[in-house]
mmCIF file of C-alpha atoms and ligand atoms in Angstrom:
data_model
loop_
_atom_site.group_PDB
_atom_site.id
_atom_site.type_symbol
_atom_site.label_atom_id
_atom_site.label_comp_id
_atom_site.label_asym_id
_atom_site.label_seq_id
_atom_site.Cartn_x
_atom_site.Cartn_y
_atom_site.Cartn_z
ATOM 1 C CA UNK A 13 13.166 4.971 -13.727
ATOM 2 C CA UNK A 14 10.276 4.643 -11.332
ATOM 3 C CA UNK A 15 7.721 7.436 -11.561
ATOM 4 C CA UNK A 16 8.285 9.748 -8.608
ATOM 5 C CA UNK A 17 5.116 11.705 -8.590
ATOM 6 C CA UNK A 18 5.331 13.430 -5.241
ATOM 7 C CA UNK A 19 3.170 16.502 -5.028
ATOM 8 C CA UNK A 20 5.319 19.642 -5.073
ATOM 9 C CA UNK A 21 3.901 20.698 -1.727
ATOM 10 C CA UNK A 22 4.215 17.298 -0.104
ATOM 11 C CA UNK A 23 6.648 17.464 2.782
ATOM 12 C CA UNK A 24 8.579 14.528 4.195
ATOM 13 C CA UNK A 25 8.211 13.603 7.834
ATOM 14 C CA UNK A 26 10.868 15.764 9.546
ATOM 15 C CA UNK A 27 11.579 12.976 12.031
ATOM 16 C CA UNK A 28 12.351 10.289 9.430
ATOM 17 C CA UNK A 29 12.919 12.111 6.129
ATOM 18 C CA UNK A 30 10.390 9.764 4.517
ATOM 19 C CA UNK A 31 7.204 10.695 2.643
ATOM 20 C CA UNK A 32 4.092 9.437 4.364
ATOM 21 C CA UNK A 33 1.630 7.379 2.309
ATOM 22 C CA UNK A 34 -1.944 6.596 3.322
ATOM 23 C CA UNK A 35 -3.740 4.207 0.978
ATOM 24 C CA UNK A 36 -7.382 3.273 0.514
ATOM 25 C CA UNK A 37 -7.810 -0.379 -0.415
ATOM 26 C CA UNK A 38 -11.417 -0.542 -1.576
ATOM 27 C CA UNK A 39 -11.203 -4.296 -2.289
ATOM 28 C CA UNK A 40 -14.206 -5.542 -4.334
ATOM 29 C CA UNK A 41 -16.440 -2.559 -3.531
ATOM 30 C CA UNK A 42 -17.853 0.339 -5.579
ATOM 31 C CA UNK A 43 -18.850 0.216 -9.246
ATOM 32 C CA UNK A 44 -17.397 3.013 -11.361
ATOM 33 C CA UNK A 45 -20.245 5.426 -10.599
ATOM 34 C CA UNK A 46 -19.940 4.862 -6.855
ATOM 35 C CA UNK A 47 -16.151 5.199 -7.176
ATOM 36 C CA UNK A 48 -16.495 8.606 -8.810
ATOM 37 C CA UNK A 49 -18.898 9.731 -6.090
ATOM 38 C CA UNK A 50 -16.667 8.529 -3.267
ATOM 39 C CA UNK A 51 -13.584 10.195 -4.753
ATOM 40 C CA UNK A 52 -15.411 13.477 -5.292
ATOM 41 C CA UNK A 53 -16.662 13.370 -1.733
ATOM 42 C CA UNK A 54 -13.189 12.644 -0.359
ATOM 43 C CA UNK A 55 -11.733 15.526 -2.329
ATOM 44 C CA UNK A 56 -14.520 17.749 -0.995
ATOM 45 C CA UNK A 57 -13.929 16.947 2.677
ATOM 46 C CA UNK A 58 -10.121 17.171 2.603
ATOM 47 C CA UNK A 59 -8.464 20.536 3.257
ATOM 48 C CA UNK A 60 -5.527 21.728 1.155
ATOM 49 C CA UNK A 61 -3.150 21.279 4.116
ATOM 50 C CA UNK A 62 -4.040 17.579 4.379
ATOM 51 C CA UNK A 63 -2.167 16.891 1.156
ATOM 52 C CA UNK A 64 1.079 18.430 2.336
ATOM 53 C CA UNK A 65 1.256 16.054 5.263
ATOM 54 C CA UNK A 66 0.776 12.783 3.399
ATOM 55 C CA UNK A 67 0.472 11.331 -0.065
ATOM 56 C CA UNK A 68 -2.904 9.654 -0.570
ATOM 57 C CA UNK A 69 -3.429 6.705 -2.904
ATOM 58 C CA UNK A 70 -6.760 5.202 -3.917
ATOM 59 C CA UNK A 71 -6.896 1.544 -4.959
ATOM 60 C CA UNK A 72 -10.254 0.824 -6.604
ATOM 61 C CA UNK A 73 -11.323 -2.300 -8.532
ATOM 62 C CA UNK A 74 -9.902 -2.508 -12.077
ATOM 63 C CA UNK A 75 -13.164 -1.390 -13.704
ATOM 64 C CA UNK A 76 -12.986 1.935 -11.837
ATOM 65 C CA UNK A 77 -9.424 2.846 -12.816
ATOM 66 C CA UNK A 78 -10.097 4.575 -16.113
ATOM 67 C CA UNK A 79 -12.992 6.724 -14.836
ATOM 68 C CA UNK A 80 -10.963 7.711 -11.765
ATOM 69 C CA UNK A 81 -7.910 8.500 -13.875
ATOM 70 C CA UNK A 82 -10.048 10.884 -15.953
ATOM 71 C CA UNK A 83 -11.643 12.435 -12.852
ATOM 72 C CA UNK A 84 -8.319 12.964 -11.060
ATOM 73 C CA UNK A 85 -6.799 14.483 -14.214
ATOM 74 C CA UNK A 86 -9.675 16.734 -15.172
ATOM 75 C CA UNK A 87 -10.327 18.048 -11.649
ATOM 76 C CA UNK A 88 -6.587 18.199 -10.821
ATOM 77 C CA UNK A 89 -7.151 16.140 -7.693
ATOM 78 C CA UNK A 90 -4.057 15.378 -5.656
ATOM 79 C CA UNK A 91 -4.607 11.639 -5.316
ATOM 80 C CA UNK A 92 -2.289 8.951 -6.588
ATOM 81 C CA UNK A 93 -4.034 6.158 -8.416
ATOM 82 C CA UNK A 94 -3.372 2.620 -7.226
ATOM 83 C CA UNK A 95 -4.342 -0.920 -8.189
ATOM 84 C CA UNK A 96 -5.010 -3.906 -5.943
ATOM 85 C CA UNK A 97 -3.192 -6.551 -7.960
ATOM 86 C CA UNK A 98 -1.699 -7.375 -11.352
ATOM 87 C CA UNK A 99 -0.417 -10.380 -13.264
ATOM 88 C CA UNK A 100 3.334 -10.911 -13.490
ATOM 89 C CA UNK A 101 3.424 -11.436 -17.274
ATOM 90 C CA UNK A 102 3.145 -8.359 -19.520
ATOM 91 C CA UNK A 103 0.607 -9.984 -21.886
ATOM 92 C CA UNK A 104 -0.520 -13.370 -23.145
ATOM 93 C CA UNK A 105 -3.060 -16.136 -22.724
ATOM 94 C CA UNK A 106 -4.080 -15.488 -19.111
ATOM 95 C CA UNK A 107 -7.847 -15.185 -19.274
ATOM 96 C CA UNK A 108 -9.234 -12.719 -16.762
ATOM 97 C CA UNK A 109 -5.918 -11.170 -15.756
ATOM 98 C CA UNK A 110 -4.649 -7.571 -15.972
ATOM 99 C CA UNK A 111 -0.966 -6.795 -16.555
ATOM 100 C CA UNK A 112 1.372 -4.193 -15.073
ATOM 101 C CA UNK A 113 1.931 -2.349 -18.402
ATOM 102 C CA UNK A 114 -1.865 -1.958 -18.722
ATOM 103 C CA UNK A 115 -1.996 -0.328 -15.294
ATOM 104 C CA UNK A 116 0.960 1.883 -16.008
ATOM 105 C CA UNK A 117 -0.824 3.250 -19.102
ATOM 106 C CA UNK A 118 -3.642 4.372 -16.789
ATOM 107 C CA UNK A 119 -1.209 6.428 -14.709
ATOM 108 C CA UNK A 120 -1.327 3.969 -11.847
ATOM 109 C CA UNK A 121 1.497 4.772 -9.417
ATOM 110 C CA UNK A 122 1.170 2.051 -6.764
ATOM 111 C CA UNK A 123 0.159 -1.605 -7.054
ATOM 112 C CA UNK A 124 -0.708 -3.675 -3.993
ATOM 113 C CA UNK A 125 1.080 -7.007 -4.255
ATOM 114 C CA UNK A 126 0.580 -10.130 -2.142
ATOM 115 C CA UNK A 127 -2.353 -8.936 -0.052
ATOM 116 C CA UNK A 128 -3.241 -11.657 2.453
ATOM 117 C CA UNK A 129 -6.640 -12.119 0.797
ATOM 118 C CA UNK A 130 -4.836 -12.948 -2.447
ATOM 119 C CA UNK A 131 -2.416 -15.259 -0.688
ATOM 120 C CA UNK A 132 -5.319 -16.990 1.085
ATOM 121 C CA UNK A 133 -8.132 -17.131 -1.498
ATOM 122 C CA UNK A 134 -6.112 -17.050 -4.725
ATOM 123 C CA UNK A 135 -3.164 -19.143 -3.590
ATOM 124 C CA UNK A 136 -0.463 -16.565 -4.209
ATOM 125 C CA UNK A 137 2.860 -17.934 -3.073
ATOM 126 C CA UNK A 138 5.995 -15.983 -2.141
ATOM 127 C CA UNK A 139 7.353 -16.813 -5.623
ATOM 128 C CA UNK A 140 4.309 -15.278 -7.323
ATOM 129 C CA UNK A 141 4.559 -12.209 -5.112
ATOM 130 C CA UNK A 142 8.210 -11.838 -6.056
ATOM 131 C CA UNK A 143 7.403 -12.072 -9.793
ATOM 132 C CA UNK A 144 4.733 -9.412 -9.368
ATOM 133 C CA UNK A 145 7.119 -7.064 -7.558
ATOM 134 C CA UNK A 146 9.477 -7.402 -10.505
ATOM 135 C CA UNK A 147 6.656 -6.767 -13.011
ATOM 136 C CA UNK A 148 5.462 -3.663 -11.171
ATOM 137 C CA UNK A 149 8.942 -2.112 -11.071
ATOM 138 C CA UNK A 150 9.511 -3.081 -14.696
ATOM 139 C CA UNK A 151 6.493 -0.936 -15.593
ATOM 140 C CA UNK A 152 7.822 2.061 -13.655
ATOM 141 C CA UNK A 153 5.310 1.727 -10.815
ATOM 142 C CA UNK A 154 5.863 1.102 -7.101
ATOM 143 C CA UNK A 155 4.701 -2.074 -5.337
ATOM 144 C CA UNK A 156 3.007 -1.989 -1.958
ATOM 145 C CA UNK A 157 4.141 -5.409 -0.756
ATOM 146 C CA UNK A 158 1.814 -6.887 1.866
ATOM 147 C CA UNK A 159 3.232 -9.182 4.519
ATOM 148 C CA UNK A 160 1.868 -10.465 7.801
ATOM 149 C CA UNK A 161 1.466 -13.444 10.082
ATOM 150 C CA UNK A 162 -1.734 -15.379 10.763
ATOM 151 C CA UNK A 163 -3.203 -15.765 14.232
ATOM 152 C CA UNK A 164 -1.832 -19.302 14.571
ATOM 153 C CA UNK A 165 1.624 -18.234 13.452
ATOM 154 C CA UNK A 166 1.626 -15.479 16.062
ATOM 155 C CA UNK A 167 0.474 -17.930 18.753
ATOM 156 C CA UNK A 168 3.364 -20.208 17.837
ATOM 157 C CA UNK A 169 5.841 -17.327 18.152
ATOM 158 C CA UNK A 170 6.674 -17.368 14.430
ATOM 159 C CA UNK A 171 5.836 -13.750 13.602
ATOM 160 C CA UNK A 172 9.399 -12.560 13.083
ATOM 161 C CA UNK A 173 10.421 -15.537 10.977
ATOM 162 C CA UNK A 174 7.306 -15.284 8.769
ATOM 163 C CA UNK A 175 7.853 -11.579 8.165
ATOM 164 C CA UNK A 176 11.531 -12.067 7.360
ATOM 165 C CA UNK A 177 10.765 -14.871 4.907
ATOM 166 C CA UNK A 178 7.954 -13.018 3.139
ATOM 167 C CA UNK A 179 9.886 -9.762 2.813
ATOM 168 C CA UNK A 180 13.185 -11.319 1.830
ATOM 169 C CA UNK A 181 11.586 -13.503 -0.812
ATOM 170 C CA UNK A 182 9.737 -10.528 -2.325
ATOM 171 C CA UNK A 183 12.682 -8.121 -2.539
ATOM 172 C CA UNK A 184 16.017 -9.998 -2.373
ATOM 173 C CA UNK A 185 16.640 -9.782 -6.147
ATOM 174 C CA UNK A 186 16.272 -5.994 -6.322
ATOM 175 C CA UNK A 187 19.061 -3.491 -6.911
ATOM 176 C CA UNK A 188 19.604 -1.105 -3.972
ATOM 177 C CA UNK A 189 18.056 1.694 -6.081
ATOM 178 C CA UNK A 190 14.805 -0.247 -6.403
ATOM 179 C CA UNK A 191 14.919 -1.731 -2.908
ATOM 180 C CA UNK A 192 14.809 1.704 -1.306
ATOM 181 C CA UNK A 193 11.718 2.610 -3.328
ATOM 182 C CA UNK A 194 9.659 -0.298 -2.009
ATOM 183 C CA UNK A 195 6.601 0.246 0.101
ATOM 184 C CA UNK A 196 5.845 -2.630 2.468
ATOM 185 C CA UNK A 197 2.540 -2.960 4.302
ATOM 186 C CA UNK A 198 2.754 -4.873 7.559
ATOM 187 C CA UNK A 199 -0.726 -6.330 7.924
ATOM 188 C CA UNK A 200 -1.176 -8.955 10.644
ATOM 189 C CA UNK A 201 -3.726 -11.271 8.995
ATOM 190 C CA UNK A 202 -5.685 -11.638 12.238
ATOM 191 C CA UNK A 203 -6.219 -7.860 12.412
ATOM 192 C CA UNK A 204 -7.658 -7.401 8.900
ATOM 193 C CA UNK A 205 -11.370 -6.617 8.664
ATOM 194 C CA UNK A 206 -11.976 -7.636 12.269
ATOM 195 C CA UNK A 207 -12.494 -4.279 13.907
ATOM 196 C CA UNK A 208 -9.659 -5.220 16.280
ATOM 197 C CA UNK A 209 -6.320 -3.776 15.235
ATOM 198 C CA UNK A 210 -2.882 -4.794 16.442
ATOM 199 C CA UNK A 211 -1.625 -2.748 19.374
ATOM 200 C CA UNK A 212 0.929 -0.074 18.484
ATOM 201 C CA UNK A 213 3.805 -2.004 20.101
ATOM 202 C CA UNK A 214 3.140 -5.031 17.913
ATOM 203 C CA UNK A 215 2.807 -2.803 14.848
ATOM 204 C CA UNK A 216 6.134 -1.110 15.611
ATOM 205 C CA UNK A 217 7.828 -4.438 16.178
ATOM 206 C CA UNK A 218 6.493 -5.836 12.886
ATOM 207 C CA UNK A 219 7.538 -2.715 10.994
ATOM 208 C CA UNK A 220 11.011 -2.807 12.575
ATOM 209 C CA UNK A 221 11.393 -6.445 11.522
ATOM 210 C CA UNK A 222 10.475 -5.488 7.948
ATOM 211 C CA UNK A 223 13.050 -2.695 7.934
ATOM 212 C CA UNK A 224 15.732 -4.978 9.391
ATOM 213 C CA UNK A 225 15.428 -7.278 6.366
ATOM 214 C CA UNK A 226 16.352 -4.369 4.079
ATOM 215 C CA UNK A 227 19.164 -3.386 6.418
ATOM 216 C CA UNK A 228 20.727 -6.817 6.466
ATOM 217 C CA UNK A 229 20.718 -6.995 2.663
ATOM 218 C CA UNK A 230 21.570 -3.436 1.671
ATOM 219 C CA UNK A 231 22.603 -1.579 4.827
ATOM 220 C CA UNK A 232 21.158 1.267 6.835
ATOM 221 C CA UNK A 233 21.079 3.889 4.075
ATOM 222 C CA UNK A 234 18.701 1.823 1.922
ATOM 223 C CA UNK A 235 16.650 0.525 4.858
ATOM 224 C CA UNK A 236 16.067 4.033 6.167
ATOM 225 C CA UNK A 237 14.395 5.036 2.879
ATOM 226 C CA UNK A 238 11.896 2.164 2.655
ATOM 227 C CA UNK A 239 8.366 3.210 3.517
ATOM 228 C CA UNK A 240 6.370 0.901 5.759
ATOM 229 C CA UNK A 241 2.621 1.018 6.255
ATOM 230 C CA UNK A 242 0.571 -0.582 8.989
ATOM 231 C CA UNK A 243 -2.730 -2.174 7.952
ATOM 232 C CA UNK A 244 -5.488 -4.036 9.790
ATOM 233 C CA UNK A 245 -8.611 -2.384 11.214
ATOM 234 C CA UNK A 246 -7.243 1.144 11.037
ATOM 235 C CA UNK A 247 -9.926 3.714 11.906
ATOM 236 C CA UNK A 248 -10.077 7.431 12.753
ATOM 237 C CA UNK A 249 -9.635 6.669 16.474
ATOM 238 C CA UNK A 250 -6.454 4.583 16.209
ATOM 239 C CA UNK A 251 -4.755 6.064 13.104
ATOM 240 C CA UNK A 252 -2.636 8.606 15.007
ATOM 241 C CA UNK A 253 -1.275 5.907 17.342
ATOM 242 C CA UNK A 254 0.197 4.075 14.357
ATOM 243 C CA UNK A 255 1.424 7.161 12.499
ATOM 244 C CA UNK A 256 3.554 8.142 15.515
ATOM 245 C CA UNK A 257 5.559 4.921 15.483
ATOM 246 C CA UNK A 258 9.250 5.128 14.561
ATOM 247 C CA UNK A 259 9.081 2.697 11.667
ATOM 248 C CA UNK A 260 5.546 3.330 10.392
ATOM 249 C CA UNK A 261 5.274 5.782 7.487
ATOM 250 C CA UNK A 262 1.699 5.259 6.468
ATOM 251 C CA UNK A 263 -1.457 3.182 6.590
ATOM 252 C CA UNK A 264 -3.238 0.704 4.342
ATOM 253 C CA UNK A 265 -6.920 1.100 5.095
ATOM 254 C CA UNK A 266 -9.744 -1.236 4.041
ATOM 255 C CA UNK A 267 -13.168 -0.982 5.688
ATOM 256 C CA UNK A 268 -12.760 2.565 7.050
ATOM 257 C CA UNK A 269 -11.662 3.819 3.611
ATOM 258 C CA UNK A 270 -15.065 3.000 2.113
ATOM 259 C CA UNK A 271 -16.550 5.979 3.917
ATOM 260 C CA UNK A 272 -14.900 9.142 2.542
ATOM 261 C CA UNK A 273 -15.540 11.022 5.774
ATOM 262 C CA UNK A 274 -13.911 8.434 7.965
ATOM 263 C CA UNK A 275 -11.004 8.061 5.520
ATOM 264 C CA UNK A 276 -10.536 11.845 5.617
ATOM 265 C CA UNK A 277 -10.486 11.747 9.419
ATOM 266 C CA UNK A 278 -7.767 9.076 9.272
ATOM 267 C CA UNK A 279 -5.702 11.321 6.995
ATOM 268 C CA UNK A 280 -6.234 14.256 9.345
ATOM 269 C CA UNK A 281 -5.584 12.279 12.539
HETATM 270 P P1 LIG B 316 -9.222 -3.423 7.063
HETATM 271 O O1 LIG B 316 -8.434 -3.960 5.767
HETATM 272 O O2 LIG B 316 -8.832 -1.972 7.241
HETATM 273 O O3 LIG B 316 -10.674 -3.584 6.746
HETATM 274 O O4 LIG B 316 -8.771 -4.259 8.218
HETATM 275 C C1 LIG B 316 -7.093 -3.624 5.572
HETATM 276 C C2 LIG B 316 -6.547 -4.354 4.382
HETATM 277 O O5 LIG B 316 -6.962 -5.485 4.120
HETATM 278 O O6 LIG B 316 -5.691 -3.831 3.650
#
């Protein structure tokens, strides 16, 4: 059983029936003291109503997880804890790696898997991503599976094929019960960290392609439950444009999530 930790007051989107999820991917930023400060500040600027509209997950570096777990618990904050990566083996001789069971013990709910920076700089293949998805589910957590085309792939008209291949490879082995619990982040690689996001039409088209992969494998009922985030230069000014899209249920936010005030404005947008 996957941990379903939805806040009692969290309401699904009436239009889609799906729970919204906005996630802060801090990447390699903030030591544990800065992480505590940023989380306290975020909790301070958010209003109670903000939490009933969307679930909020924070994905700090590994060294910040334990302090944030304690902070969230002791102050009864309504954030879900997330990680940015994990290894696919549960334990063993893998110097420098962190496993899914270790994260699960820290009350981590979501694990980002296959972020484009990991695919690019750490050579993660579709097979590795798939193994990590399996490991995350095996430890009762939920993967946020990142997919997206590069600039060159888009120029060559390969966006749809790339998305289909990445998604299908990551999820094809799942049972329908697990498939419908997936979160997929559509992040066009060319829009990440650039200050120039995709336009909403492209984001909707990418998200619809992601959902169609689930539909062709498991049918409409499963596909309609999968949550899809858009990521890539999301900021307070463009967040609402993405959240209104038919197939977009949330956001994966990098740069703008490092400033608690701007992340709060994205949540409130
Ligand atoms: P960005 O990063 O918001 O800085 O573009 C998003 C991501 O990499 O998840």
